[in-house]
JSON list of C-alpha atoms in Angstrom, two decimals:
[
{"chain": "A", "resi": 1, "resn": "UNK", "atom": "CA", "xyz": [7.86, 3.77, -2.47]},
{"chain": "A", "resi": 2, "resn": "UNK", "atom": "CA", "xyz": [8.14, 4.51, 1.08]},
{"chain": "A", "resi": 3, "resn": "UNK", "atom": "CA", "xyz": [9.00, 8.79, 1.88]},
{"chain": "A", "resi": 4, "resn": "UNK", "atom": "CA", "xyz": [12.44, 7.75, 3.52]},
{"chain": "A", "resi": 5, "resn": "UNK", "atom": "CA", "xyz": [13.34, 5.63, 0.26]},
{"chain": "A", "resi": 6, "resn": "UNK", "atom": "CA", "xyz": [12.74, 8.98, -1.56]},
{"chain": "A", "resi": 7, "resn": "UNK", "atom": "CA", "xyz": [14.52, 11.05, 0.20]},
{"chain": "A", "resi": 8, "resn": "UNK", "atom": "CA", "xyz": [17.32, 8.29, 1.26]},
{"chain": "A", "resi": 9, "resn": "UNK", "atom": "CA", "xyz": [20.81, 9.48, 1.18]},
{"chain": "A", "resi": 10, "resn": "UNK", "atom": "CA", "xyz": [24.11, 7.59, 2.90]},
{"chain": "A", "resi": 11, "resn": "UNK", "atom": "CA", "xyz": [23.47, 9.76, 6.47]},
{"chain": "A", "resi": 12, "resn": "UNK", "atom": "CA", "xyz": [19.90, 8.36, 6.44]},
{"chain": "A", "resi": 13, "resn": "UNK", "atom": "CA", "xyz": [19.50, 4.84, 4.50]},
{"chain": "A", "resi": 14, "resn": "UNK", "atom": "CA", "xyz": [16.26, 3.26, 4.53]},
{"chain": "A", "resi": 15, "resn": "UNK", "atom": "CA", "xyz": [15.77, -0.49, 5.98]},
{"chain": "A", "resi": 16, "resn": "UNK", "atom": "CA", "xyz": [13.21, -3.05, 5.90]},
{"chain": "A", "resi": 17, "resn": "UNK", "atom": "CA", "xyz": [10.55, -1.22, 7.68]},
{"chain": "A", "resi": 18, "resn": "UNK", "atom": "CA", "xyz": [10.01, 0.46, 4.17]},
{"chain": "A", "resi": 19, "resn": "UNK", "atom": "CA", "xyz": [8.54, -2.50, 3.48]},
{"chain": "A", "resi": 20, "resn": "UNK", "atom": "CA", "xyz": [5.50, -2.33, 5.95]},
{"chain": "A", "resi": 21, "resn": "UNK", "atom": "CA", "xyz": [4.96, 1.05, 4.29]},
{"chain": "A", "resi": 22, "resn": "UNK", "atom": "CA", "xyz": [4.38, -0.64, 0.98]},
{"chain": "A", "resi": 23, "resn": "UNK", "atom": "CA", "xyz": [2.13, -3.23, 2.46]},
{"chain": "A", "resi": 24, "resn": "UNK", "atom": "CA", "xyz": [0.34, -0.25, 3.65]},
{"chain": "A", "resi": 25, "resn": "UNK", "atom": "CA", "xyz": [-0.01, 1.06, 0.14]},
{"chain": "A", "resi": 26, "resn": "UNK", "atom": "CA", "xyz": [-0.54, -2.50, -1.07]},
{"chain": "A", "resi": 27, "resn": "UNK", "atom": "CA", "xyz": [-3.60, -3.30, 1.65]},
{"chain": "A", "resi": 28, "resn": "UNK", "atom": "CA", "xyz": [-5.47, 0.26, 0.57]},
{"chain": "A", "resi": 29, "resn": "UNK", "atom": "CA", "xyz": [-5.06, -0.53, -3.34]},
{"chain": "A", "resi": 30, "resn": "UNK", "atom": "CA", "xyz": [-6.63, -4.27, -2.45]},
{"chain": "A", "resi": 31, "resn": "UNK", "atom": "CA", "xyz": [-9.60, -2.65, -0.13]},
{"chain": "A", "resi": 32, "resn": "UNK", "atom": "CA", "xyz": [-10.36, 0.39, -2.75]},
{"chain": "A", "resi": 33, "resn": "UNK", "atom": "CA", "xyz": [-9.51, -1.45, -5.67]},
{"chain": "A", "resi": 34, "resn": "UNK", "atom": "CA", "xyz": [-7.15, 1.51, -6.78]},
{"chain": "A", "resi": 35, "resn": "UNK", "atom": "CA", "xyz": [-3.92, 2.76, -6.44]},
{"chain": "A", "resi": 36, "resn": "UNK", "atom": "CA", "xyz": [-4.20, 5.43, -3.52]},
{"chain": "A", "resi": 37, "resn": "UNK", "atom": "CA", "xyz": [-2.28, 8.33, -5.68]},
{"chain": "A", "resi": 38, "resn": "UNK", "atom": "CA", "xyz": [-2.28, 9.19, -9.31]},
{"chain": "A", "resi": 39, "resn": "UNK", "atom": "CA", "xyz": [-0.91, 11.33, -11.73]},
{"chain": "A", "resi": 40, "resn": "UNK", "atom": "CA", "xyz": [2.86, 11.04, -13.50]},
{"chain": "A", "resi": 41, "resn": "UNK", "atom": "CA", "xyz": [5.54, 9.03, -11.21]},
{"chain": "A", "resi": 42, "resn": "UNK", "atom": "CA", "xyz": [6.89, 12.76, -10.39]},
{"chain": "A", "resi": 43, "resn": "UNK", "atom": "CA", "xyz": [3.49, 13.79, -9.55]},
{"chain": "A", "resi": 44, "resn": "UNK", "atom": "CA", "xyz": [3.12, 10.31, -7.88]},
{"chain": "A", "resi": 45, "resn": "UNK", "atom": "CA", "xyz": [6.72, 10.99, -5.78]},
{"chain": "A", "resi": 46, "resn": "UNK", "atom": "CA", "xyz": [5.44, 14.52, -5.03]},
{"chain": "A", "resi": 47, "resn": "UNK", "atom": "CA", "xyz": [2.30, 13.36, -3.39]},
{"chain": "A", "resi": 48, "resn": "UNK", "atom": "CA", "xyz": [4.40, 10.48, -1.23]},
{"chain": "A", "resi": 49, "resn": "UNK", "atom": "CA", "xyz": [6.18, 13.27, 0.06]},
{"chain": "A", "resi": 50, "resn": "UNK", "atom": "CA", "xyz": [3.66, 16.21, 0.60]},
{"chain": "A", "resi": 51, "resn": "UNK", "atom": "CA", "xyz": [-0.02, 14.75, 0.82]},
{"chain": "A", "resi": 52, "resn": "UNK", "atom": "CA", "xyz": [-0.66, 13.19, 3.88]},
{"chain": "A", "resi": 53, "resn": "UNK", "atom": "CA", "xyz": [-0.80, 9.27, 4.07]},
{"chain": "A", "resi": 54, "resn": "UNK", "atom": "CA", "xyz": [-4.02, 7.75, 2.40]},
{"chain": "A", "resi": 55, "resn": "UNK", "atom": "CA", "xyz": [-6.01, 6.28, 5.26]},
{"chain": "A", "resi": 56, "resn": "UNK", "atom": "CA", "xyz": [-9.02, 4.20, 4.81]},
{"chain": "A", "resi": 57, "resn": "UNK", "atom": "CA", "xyz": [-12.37, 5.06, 6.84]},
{"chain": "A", "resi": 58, "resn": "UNK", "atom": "CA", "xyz": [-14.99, 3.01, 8.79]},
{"chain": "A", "resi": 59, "resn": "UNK", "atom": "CA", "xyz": [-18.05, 4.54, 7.24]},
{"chain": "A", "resi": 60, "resn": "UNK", "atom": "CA", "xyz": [-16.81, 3.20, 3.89]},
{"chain": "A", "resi": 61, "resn": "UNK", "atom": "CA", "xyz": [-17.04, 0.00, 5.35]},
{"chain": "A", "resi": 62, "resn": "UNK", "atom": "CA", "xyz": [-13.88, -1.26, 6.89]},
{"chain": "A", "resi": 63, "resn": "UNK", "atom": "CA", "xyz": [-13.59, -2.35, 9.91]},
{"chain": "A", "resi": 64, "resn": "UNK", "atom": "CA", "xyz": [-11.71, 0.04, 12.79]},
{"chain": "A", "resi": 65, "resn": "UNK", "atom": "CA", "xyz": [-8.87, -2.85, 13.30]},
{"chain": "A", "resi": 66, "resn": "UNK", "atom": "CA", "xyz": [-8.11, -2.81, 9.51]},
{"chain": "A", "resi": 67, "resn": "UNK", "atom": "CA", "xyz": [-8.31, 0.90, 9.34]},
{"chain": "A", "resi": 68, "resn": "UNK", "atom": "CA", "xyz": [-5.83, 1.08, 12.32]},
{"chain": "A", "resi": 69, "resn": "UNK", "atom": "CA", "xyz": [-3.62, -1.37, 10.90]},
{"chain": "A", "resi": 70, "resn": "UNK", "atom": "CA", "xyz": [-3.56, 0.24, 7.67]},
{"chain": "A", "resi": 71, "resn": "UNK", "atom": "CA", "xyz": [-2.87, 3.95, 9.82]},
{"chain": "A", "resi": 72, "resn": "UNK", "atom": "CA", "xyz": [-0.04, 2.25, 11.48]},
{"chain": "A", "resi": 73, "resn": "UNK", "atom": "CA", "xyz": [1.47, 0.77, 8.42]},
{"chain": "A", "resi": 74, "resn": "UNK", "atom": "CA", "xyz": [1.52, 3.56, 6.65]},
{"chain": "A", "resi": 75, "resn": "UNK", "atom": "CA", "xyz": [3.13, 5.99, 9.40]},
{"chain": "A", "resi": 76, "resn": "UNK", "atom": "CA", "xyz": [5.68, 8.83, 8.04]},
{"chain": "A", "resi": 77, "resn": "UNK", "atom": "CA", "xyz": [7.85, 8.12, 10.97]},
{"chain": "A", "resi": 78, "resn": "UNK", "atom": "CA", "xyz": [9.53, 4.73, 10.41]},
{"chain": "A", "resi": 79, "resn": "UNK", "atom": "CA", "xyz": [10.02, 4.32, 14.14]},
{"chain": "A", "resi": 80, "resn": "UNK", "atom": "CA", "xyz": [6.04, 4.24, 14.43]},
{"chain": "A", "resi": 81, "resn": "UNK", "atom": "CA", "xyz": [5.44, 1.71, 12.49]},
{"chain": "A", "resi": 82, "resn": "UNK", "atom": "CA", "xyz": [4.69, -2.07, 13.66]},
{"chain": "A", "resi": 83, "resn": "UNK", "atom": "CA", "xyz": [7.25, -4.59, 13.60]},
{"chain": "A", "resi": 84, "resn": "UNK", "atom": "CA", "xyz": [6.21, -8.36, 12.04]},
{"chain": "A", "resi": 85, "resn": "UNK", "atom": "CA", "xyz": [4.15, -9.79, 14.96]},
{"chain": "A", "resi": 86, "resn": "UNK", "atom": "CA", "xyz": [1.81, -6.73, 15.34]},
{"chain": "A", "resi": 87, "resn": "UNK", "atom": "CA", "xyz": [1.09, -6.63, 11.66]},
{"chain": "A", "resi": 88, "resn": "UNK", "atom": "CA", "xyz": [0.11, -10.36, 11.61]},
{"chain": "A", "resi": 89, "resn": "UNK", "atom": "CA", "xyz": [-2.12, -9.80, 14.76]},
{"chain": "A", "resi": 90, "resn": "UNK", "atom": "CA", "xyz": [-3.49, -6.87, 13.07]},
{"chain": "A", "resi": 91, "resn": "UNK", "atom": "CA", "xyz": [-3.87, -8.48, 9.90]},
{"chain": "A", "resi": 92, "resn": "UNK", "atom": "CA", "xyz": [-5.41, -11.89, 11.44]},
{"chain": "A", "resi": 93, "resn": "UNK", "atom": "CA", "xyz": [-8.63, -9.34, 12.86]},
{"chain": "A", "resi": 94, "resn": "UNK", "atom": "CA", "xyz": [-8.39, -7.28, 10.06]},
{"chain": "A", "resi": 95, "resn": "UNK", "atom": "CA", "xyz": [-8.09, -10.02, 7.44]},
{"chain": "A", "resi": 96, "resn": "UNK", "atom": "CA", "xyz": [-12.03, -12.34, 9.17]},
{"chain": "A", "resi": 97, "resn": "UNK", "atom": "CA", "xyz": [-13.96, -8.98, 9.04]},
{"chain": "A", "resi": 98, "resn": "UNK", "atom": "CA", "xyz": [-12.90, -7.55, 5.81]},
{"chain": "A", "resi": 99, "resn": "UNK", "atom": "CA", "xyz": [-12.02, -10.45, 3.31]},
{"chain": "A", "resi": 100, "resn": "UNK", "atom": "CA", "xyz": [-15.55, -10.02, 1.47]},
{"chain": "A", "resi": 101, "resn": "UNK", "atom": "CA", "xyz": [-15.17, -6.65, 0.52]},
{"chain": "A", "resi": 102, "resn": "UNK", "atom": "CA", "xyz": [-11.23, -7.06, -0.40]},
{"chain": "A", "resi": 103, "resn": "UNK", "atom": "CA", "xyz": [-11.98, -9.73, -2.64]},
{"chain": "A", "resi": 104, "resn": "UNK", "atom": "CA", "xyz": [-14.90, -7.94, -4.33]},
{"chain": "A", "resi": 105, "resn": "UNK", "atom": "CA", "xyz": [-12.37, -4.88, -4.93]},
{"chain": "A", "resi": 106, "resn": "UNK", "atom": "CA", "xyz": [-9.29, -7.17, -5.55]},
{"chain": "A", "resi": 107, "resn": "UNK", "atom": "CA", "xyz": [-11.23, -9.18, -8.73]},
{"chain": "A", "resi": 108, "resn": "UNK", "atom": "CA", "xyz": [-12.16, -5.35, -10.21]},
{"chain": "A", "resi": 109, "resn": "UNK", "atom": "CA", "xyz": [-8.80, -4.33, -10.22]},
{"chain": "A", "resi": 110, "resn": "UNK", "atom": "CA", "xyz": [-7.56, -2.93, -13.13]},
{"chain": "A", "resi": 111, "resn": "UNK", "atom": "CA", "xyz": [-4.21, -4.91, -13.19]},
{"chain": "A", "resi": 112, "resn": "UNK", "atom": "CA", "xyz": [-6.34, -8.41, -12.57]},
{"chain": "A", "resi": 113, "resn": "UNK", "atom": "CA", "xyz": [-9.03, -6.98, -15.37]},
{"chain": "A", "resi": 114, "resn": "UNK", "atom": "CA", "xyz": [-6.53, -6.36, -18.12]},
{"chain": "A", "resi": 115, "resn": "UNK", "atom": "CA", "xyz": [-3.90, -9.38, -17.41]},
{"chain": "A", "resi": 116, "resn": "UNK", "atom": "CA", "xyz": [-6.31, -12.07, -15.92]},
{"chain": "A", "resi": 117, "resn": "UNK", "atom": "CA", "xyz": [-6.21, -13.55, -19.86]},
{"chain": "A", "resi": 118, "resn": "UNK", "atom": "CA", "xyz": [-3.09, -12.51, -20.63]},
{"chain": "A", "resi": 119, "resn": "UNK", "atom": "CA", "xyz": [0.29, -14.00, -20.47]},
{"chain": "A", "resi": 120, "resn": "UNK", "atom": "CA", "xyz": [2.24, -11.04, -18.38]},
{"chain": "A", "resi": 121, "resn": "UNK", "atom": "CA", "xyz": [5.54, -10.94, -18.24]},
{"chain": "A", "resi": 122, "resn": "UNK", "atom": "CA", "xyz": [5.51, -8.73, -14.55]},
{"chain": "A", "resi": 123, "resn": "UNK", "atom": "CA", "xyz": [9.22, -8.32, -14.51]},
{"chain": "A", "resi": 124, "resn": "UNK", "atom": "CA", "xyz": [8.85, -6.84, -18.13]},
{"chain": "A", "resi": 125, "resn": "UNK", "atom": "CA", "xyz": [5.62, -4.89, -17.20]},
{"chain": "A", "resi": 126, "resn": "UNK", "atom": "CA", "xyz": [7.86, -3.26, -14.09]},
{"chain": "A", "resi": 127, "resn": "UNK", "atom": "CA", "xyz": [10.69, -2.57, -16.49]},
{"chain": "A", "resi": 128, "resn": "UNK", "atom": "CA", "xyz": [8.24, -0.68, -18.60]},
{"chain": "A", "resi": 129, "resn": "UNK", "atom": "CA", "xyz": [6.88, 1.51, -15.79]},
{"chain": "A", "resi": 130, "resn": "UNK", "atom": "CA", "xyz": [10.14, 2.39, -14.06]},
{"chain": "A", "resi": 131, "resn": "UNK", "atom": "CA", "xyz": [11.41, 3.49, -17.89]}
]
C-alpha cells in the first residue's frame, strides 16, 4: 500500500499514481523473490511509512535501468513518480536484461511454491490476510 494511501484523508486523497508505487513493490518482490518488508501488517504499515523505500542494487545483479525504474516507481513523493509511457520504456530495457533472473526468483516464490498445485481461491486468500 502506497504511504499516501496510508495516510489518505479527504484534504489529501490518493489517485492512480498509487498504483505505480505498488508495481514498484510488485517488480522488487518478482526480482528478490520476497516481499520487500516483513513483520505484522502494523509492523508492515510502520515500515511503509518510516523505512526508506526498498531499492534494488546493481552489484546484486540488476541492471542500472531496472534499478532506476524500480527507484522511480517507488518515489515517496507522488509527483516524482513516472507516468504510463516512461514506465513502459523503462520496463521494455529493464524487462530484455533482467527477465532470466526474474523468472528464476519469480518460480521460488513462496506464493507460486505453496499454490502452484493448489486450487486458490485469491479473492478468499486476500480476504484472509486483510482479516
Amino acid at each position: 500500500m502506497a504511504p499516501e494511501r496510508v495516510r489518505s484523508t479527504e484534504d489529501t486523497p490518493y489517485d492512480i499514481r498509487s498504483d505505480v508505487w505498488s508495481l514498484g513493490i510488485t517488480l522488487v518482490e518478482l526480482a528478490t523473490g520476497r516481499f520487500p518488508y516483513e513483520g505484522s501488517d502494523f509492523q508492515i504499515i510502520s515500515s511503509i511509512l518510516e523505512l526508506p523505500s526498498p531499492c534494488l542494487k546493481i552489484s546484486d545483479g540488476y541492471t542500472a535501468d531496472f534499478c532506476d525504474l524500480v527507484d522511480l516507481c517507488l518515489r515517496r513523493k507522488v509527483e516524482e513518480r513516472p507516468r504510463y509511457a516512461t514506465i513502459l520504456v523503462g520496463i521494455s530495457k529493464a524487462y530484455l536484461r533482467q527477465i532470466a533472473l526474474i523468472r528464476g526468483h519469480f518460480q521460488q516464490h513462496p506464493f507460486i511454491v505453496n499454490n502452484e498445485k493448489a486450487d486458490t481461491d485469491v479473492s478468499e486468500w486476500f480476504s484472509e490476510i486483510m482479516t
